[in-house]
PDB file of C-alpha atoms in Angstrom:
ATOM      1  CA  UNK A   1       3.513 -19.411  25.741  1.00  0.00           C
ATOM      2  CA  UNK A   2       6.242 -18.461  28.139  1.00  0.00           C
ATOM      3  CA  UNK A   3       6.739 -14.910  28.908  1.00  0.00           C
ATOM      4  CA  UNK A   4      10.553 -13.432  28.490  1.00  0.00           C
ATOM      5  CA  UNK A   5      11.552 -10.746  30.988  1.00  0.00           C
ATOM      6  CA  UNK A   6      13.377  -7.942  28.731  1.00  0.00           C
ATOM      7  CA  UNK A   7      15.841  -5.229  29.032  1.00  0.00           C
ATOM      8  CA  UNK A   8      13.715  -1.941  28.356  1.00  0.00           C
ATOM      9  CA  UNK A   9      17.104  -0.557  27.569  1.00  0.00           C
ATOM     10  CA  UNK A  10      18.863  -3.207  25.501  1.00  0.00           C
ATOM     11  CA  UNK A  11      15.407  -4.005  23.770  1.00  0.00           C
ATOM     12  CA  UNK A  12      15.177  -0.562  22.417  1.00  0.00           C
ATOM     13  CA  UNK A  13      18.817  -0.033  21.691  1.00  0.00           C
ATOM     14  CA  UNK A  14      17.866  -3.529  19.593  1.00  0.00           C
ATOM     15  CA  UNK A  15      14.696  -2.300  17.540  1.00  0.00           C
ATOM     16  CA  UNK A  16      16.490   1.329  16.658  1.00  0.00           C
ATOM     17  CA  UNK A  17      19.349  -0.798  15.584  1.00  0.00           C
ATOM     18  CA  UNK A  18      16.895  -2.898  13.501  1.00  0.00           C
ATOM     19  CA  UNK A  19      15.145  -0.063  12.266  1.00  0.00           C
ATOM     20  CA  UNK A  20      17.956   1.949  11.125  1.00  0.00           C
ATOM     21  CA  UNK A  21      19.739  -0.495   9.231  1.00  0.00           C
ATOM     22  CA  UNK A  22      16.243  -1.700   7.267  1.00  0.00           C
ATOM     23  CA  UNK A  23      15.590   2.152   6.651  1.00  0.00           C
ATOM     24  CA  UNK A  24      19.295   2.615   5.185  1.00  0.00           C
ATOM     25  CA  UNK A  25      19.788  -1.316   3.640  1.00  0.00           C
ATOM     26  CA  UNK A  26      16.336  -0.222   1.576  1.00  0.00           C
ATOM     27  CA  UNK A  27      17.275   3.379   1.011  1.00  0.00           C
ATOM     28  CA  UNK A  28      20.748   2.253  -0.609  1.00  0.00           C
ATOM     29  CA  UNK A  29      19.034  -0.619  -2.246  1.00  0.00           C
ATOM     30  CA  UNK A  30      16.332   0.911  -4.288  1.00  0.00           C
ATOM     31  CA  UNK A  31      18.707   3.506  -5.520  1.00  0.00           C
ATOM     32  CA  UNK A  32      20.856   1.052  -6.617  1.00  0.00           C
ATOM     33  CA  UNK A  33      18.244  -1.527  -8.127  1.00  0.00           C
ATOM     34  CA  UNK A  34      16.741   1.397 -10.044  1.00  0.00           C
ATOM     35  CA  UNK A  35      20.155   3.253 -11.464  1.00  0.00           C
ATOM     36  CA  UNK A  36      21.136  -0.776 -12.247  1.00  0.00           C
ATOM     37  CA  UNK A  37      17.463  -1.148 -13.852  1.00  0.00           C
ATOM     38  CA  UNK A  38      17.509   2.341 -15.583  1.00  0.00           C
ATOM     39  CA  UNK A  39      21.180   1.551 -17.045  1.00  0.00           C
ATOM     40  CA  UNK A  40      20.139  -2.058 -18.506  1.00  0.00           C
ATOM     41  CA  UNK A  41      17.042  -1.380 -19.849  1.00  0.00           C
ATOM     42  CA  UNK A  42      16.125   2.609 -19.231  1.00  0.00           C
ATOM     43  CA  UNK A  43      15.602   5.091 -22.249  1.00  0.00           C
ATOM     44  CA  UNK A  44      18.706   6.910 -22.997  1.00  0.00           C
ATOM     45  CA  UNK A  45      17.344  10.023 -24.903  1.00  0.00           C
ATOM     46  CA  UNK A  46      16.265  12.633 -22.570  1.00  0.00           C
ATOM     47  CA  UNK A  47      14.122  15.735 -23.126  1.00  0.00           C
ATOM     48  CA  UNK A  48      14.586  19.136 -20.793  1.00  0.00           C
ATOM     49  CA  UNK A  49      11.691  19.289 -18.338  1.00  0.00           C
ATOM     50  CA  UNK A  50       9.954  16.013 -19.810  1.00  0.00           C
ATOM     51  CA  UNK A  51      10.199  12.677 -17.504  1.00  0.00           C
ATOM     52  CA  UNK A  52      12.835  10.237 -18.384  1.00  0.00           C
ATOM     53  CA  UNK A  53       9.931   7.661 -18.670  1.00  0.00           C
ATOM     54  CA  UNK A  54      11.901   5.309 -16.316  1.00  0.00           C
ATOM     55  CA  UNK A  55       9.438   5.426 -12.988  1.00  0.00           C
ATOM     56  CA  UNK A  56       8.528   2.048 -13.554  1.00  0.00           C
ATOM     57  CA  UNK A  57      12.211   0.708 -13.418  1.00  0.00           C
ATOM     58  CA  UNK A  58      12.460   2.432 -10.187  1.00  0.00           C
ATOM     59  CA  UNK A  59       9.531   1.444  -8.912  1.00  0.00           C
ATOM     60  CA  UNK A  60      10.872  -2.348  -9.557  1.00  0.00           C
ATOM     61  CA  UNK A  61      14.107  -1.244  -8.153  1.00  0.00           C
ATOM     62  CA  UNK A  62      11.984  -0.732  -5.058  1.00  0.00           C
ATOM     63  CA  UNK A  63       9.866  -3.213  -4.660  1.00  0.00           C
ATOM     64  CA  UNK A  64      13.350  -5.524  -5.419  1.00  0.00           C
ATOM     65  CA  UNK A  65      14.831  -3.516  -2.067  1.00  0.00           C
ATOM     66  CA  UNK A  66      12.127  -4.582  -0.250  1.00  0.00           C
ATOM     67  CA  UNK A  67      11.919  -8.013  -1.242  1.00  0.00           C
ATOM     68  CA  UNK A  68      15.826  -8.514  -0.572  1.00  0.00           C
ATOM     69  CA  UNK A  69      15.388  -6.662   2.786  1.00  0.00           C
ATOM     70  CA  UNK A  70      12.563  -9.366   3.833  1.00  0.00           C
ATOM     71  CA  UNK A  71      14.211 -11.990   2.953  1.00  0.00           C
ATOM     72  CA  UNK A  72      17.325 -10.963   5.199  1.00  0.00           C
ATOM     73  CA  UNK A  73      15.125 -10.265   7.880  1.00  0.00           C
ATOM     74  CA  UNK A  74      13.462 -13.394   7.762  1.00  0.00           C
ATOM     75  CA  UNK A  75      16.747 -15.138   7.718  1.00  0.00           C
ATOM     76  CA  UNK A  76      18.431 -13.094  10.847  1.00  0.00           C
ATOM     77  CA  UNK A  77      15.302 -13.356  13.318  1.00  0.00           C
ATOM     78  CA  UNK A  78      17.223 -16.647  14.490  1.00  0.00           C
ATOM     79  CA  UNK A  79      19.775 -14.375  15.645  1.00  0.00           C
ATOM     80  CA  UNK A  80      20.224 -14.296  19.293  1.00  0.00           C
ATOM     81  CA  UNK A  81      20.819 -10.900  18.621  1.00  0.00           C
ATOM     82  CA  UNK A  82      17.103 -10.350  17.932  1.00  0.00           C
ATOM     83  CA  UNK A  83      15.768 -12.612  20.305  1.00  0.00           C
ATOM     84  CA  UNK A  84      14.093  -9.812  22.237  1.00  0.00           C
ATOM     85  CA  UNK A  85      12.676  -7.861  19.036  1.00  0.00           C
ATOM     86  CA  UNK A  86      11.409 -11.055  17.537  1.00  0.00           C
ATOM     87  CA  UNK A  87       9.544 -11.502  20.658  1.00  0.00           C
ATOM     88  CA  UNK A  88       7.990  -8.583  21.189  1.00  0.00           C
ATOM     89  CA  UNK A  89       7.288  -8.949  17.024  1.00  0.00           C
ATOM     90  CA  UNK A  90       5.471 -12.265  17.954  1.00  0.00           C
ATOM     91  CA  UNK A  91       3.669 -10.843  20.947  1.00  0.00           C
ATOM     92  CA  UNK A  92       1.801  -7.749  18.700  1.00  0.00           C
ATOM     93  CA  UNK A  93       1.198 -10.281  16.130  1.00  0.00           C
ATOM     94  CA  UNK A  94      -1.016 -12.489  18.501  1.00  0.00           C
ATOM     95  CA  UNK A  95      -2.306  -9.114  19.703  1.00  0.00           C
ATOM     96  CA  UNK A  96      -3.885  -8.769  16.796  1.00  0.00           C
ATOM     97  CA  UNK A  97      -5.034 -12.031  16.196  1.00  0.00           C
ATOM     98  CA  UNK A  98      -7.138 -11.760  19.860  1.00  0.00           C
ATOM     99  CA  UNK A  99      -8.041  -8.341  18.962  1.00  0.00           C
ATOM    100  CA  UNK A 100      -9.698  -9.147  15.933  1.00  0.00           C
ATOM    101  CA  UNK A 101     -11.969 -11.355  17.868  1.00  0.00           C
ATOM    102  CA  UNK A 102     -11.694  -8.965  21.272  1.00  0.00           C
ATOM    103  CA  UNK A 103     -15.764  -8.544  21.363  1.00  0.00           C
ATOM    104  CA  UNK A 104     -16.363 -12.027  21.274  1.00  0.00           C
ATOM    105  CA  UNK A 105     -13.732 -13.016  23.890  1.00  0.00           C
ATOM    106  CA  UNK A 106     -15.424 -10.596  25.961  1.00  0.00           C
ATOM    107  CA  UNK A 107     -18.356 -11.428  25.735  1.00  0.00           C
ATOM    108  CA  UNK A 108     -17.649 -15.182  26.531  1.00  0.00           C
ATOM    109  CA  UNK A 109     -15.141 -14.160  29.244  1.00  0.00           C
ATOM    110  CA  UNK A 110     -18.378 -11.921  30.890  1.00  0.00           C
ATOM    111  CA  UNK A 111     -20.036 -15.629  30.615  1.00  0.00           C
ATOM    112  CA  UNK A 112     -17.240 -17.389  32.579  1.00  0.00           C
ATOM    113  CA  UNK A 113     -15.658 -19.290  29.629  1.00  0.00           C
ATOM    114  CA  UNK A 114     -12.153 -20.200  31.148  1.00  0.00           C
ATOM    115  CA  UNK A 115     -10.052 -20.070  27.797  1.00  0.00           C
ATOM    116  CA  UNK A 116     -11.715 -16.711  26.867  1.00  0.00           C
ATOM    117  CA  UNK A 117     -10.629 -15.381  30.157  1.00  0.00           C
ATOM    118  CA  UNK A 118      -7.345 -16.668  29.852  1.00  0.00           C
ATOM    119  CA  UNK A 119      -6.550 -15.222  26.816  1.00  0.00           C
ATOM    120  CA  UNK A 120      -8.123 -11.532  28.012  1.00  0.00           C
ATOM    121  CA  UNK A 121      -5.347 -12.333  30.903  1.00  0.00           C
ATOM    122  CA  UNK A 122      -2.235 -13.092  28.402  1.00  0.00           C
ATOM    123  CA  UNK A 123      -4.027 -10.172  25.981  1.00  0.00           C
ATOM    124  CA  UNK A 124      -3.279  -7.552  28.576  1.00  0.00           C
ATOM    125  CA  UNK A 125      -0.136  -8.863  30.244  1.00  0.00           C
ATOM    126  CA  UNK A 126       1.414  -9.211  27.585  1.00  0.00           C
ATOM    127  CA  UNK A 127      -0.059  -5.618  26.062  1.00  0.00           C
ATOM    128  CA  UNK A 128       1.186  -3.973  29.437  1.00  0.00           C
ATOM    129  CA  UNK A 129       4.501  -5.658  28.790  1.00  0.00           C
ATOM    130  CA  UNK A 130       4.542  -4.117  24.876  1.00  0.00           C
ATOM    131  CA  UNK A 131       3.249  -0.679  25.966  1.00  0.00           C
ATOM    132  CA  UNK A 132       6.274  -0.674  28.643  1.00  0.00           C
ATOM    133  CA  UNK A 133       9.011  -1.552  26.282  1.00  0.00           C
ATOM    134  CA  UNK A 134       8.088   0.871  23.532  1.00  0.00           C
ATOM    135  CA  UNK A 135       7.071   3.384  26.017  1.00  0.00           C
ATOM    136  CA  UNK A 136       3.316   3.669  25.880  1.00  0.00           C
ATOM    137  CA  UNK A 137       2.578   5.621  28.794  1.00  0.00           C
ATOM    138  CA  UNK A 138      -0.672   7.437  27.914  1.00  0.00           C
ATOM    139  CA  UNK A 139      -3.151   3.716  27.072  1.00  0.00           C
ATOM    140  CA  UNK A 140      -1.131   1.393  30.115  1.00  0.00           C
ATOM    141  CA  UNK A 141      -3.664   2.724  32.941  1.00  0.00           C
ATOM    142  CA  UNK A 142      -6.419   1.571  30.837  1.00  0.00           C
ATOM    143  CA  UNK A 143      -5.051  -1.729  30.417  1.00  0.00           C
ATOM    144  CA  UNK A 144      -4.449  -1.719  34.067  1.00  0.00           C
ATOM    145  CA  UNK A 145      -7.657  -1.358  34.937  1.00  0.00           C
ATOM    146  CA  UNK A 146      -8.751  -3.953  32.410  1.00  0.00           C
ATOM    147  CA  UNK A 147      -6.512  -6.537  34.023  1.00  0.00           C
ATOM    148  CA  UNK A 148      -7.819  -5.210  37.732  1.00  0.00           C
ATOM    149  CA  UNK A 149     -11.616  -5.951  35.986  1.00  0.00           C
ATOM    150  CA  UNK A 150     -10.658  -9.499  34.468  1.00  0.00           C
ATOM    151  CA  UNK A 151      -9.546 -10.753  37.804  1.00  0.00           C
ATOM    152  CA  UNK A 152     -12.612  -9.525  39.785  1.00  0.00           C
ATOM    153  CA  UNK A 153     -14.416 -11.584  36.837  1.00  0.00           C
ATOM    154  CA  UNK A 154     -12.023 -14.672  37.266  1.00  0.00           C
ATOM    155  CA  UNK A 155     -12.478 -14.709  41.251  1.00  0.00           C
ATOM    156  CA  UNK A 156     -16.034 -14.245  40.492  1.00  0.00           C
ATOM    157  CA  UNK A 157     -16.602 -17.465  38.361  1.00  0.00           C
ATOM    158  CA  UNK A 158     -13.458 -19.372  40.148  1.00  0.00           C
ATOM    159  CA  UNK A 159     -10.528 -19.055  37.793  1.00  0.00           C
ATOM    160  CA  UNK A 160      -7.511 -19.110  38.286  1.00  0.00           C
ATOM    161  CA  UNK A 161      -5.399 -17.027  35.526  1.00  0.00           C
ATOM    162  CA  UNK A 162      -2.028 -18.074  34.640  1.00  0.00           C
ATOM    163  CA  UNK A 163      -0.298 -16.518  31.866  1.00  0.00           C
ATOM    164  CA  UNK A 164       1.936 -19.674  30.871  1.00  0.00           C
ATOM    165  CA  UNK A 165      -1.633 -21.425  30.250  1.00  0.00           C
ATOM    166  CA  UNK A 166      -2.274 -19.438  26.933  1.00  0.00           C
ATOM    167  CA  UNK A 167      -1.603 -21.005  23.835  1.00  0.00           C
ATOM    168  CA  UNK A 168      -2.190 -19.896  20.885  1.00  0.00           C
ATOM    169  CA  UNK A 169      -4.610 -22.763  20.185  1.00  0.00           C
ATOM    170  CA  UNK A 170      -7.209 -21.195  21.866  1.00  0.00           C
ATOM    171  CA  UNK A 171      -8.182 -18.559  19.773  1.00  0.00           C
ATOM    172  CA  UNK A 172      -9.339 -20.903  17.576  1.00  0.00           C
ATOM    173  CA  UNK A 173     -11.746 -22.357  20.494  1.00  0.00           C
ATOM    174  CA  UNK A 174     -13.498 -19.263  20.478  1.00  0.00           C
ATOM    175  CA  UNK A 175     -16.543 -17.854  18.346  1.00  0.00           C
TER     176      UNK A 175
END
């Protein structure tokens, strides 16, 4: 996977764009899906201090915001607009994906299995890179250190880590 280098400042101008207009889009949506619902098919008679009886309509109208938001997402993300965020999107998602099996690359990487210490190396690049751009300043020594350990381990059994190597291919070569 090739690494992008990306503008700390335009990257997080990007995402708080991003998030702001999902927050309000959905906001403005559900209340409108749910006043449209309640209208069509809500109950018209209303007691004082008793529930309408409509929650369920604007429940829908909610989960109909959501569904509309996702799609539009999923449509922009070609954007060259988003480039960046959908990159950094893609980069936590294959974080998770190693760190669900994190012991077991570990534990093969401690053993000198090449492809489980190449993906440790793209695992904490790549988490270094995420913690800078979203300002994680309080876990990036650890990771650090991890990368310092993992290259002591790769001189140690003779590899030589490259982060272009990684694909995501190789997770599924592991335990």
């Amino acid at each position: 996977m090739k690494l992008l280098k990306v503008d700390k400042q335009d990257y997080r101008k990007k995402i708080n764009t991003v998030i702001i207009g999902f927050v309000s889009s959905l906001a403005v949506m559900a209340v409108g899906f749910g006043a449209i619902l309640i209208h069509l098919f809500g109950s018209q008679v209303t007691v004082s201090g008793e529930s309408t009886g409509n929650f369920h309509l604007n429940l829908i109208g909610v989960i109909i915001a959501v569904a509309v938001n996702s799609f539009s997402l999923n449509k922009l993300k070609g954007q060259p607009y988003l480039k960046e965020v959908v990159y950094v999107w893609r980069l936590k998602n294959i974080h998770n994906r190693i760190y669900r099996k994190l012991k077991k690359i570990k534990k093969e990487a401690q053993q000198g299995n090449r492809i489980a210490l190449q993906v440790l190396y793209f695992y904490y690049m790549t988490q270094k890179q995420v913690f800078e751009l979203d300002n994680n300043t309080l876990t990036i020594t650890t990771v650090v250190k991890s990368i310092n350990e993992l290259q002591e381990d790769a001189d140690r059994w003779g590899v030589k880590l490259e982060l272009e190597q990684f694909e995501t291919e190789m997770l599924n070569q592991i335990g």
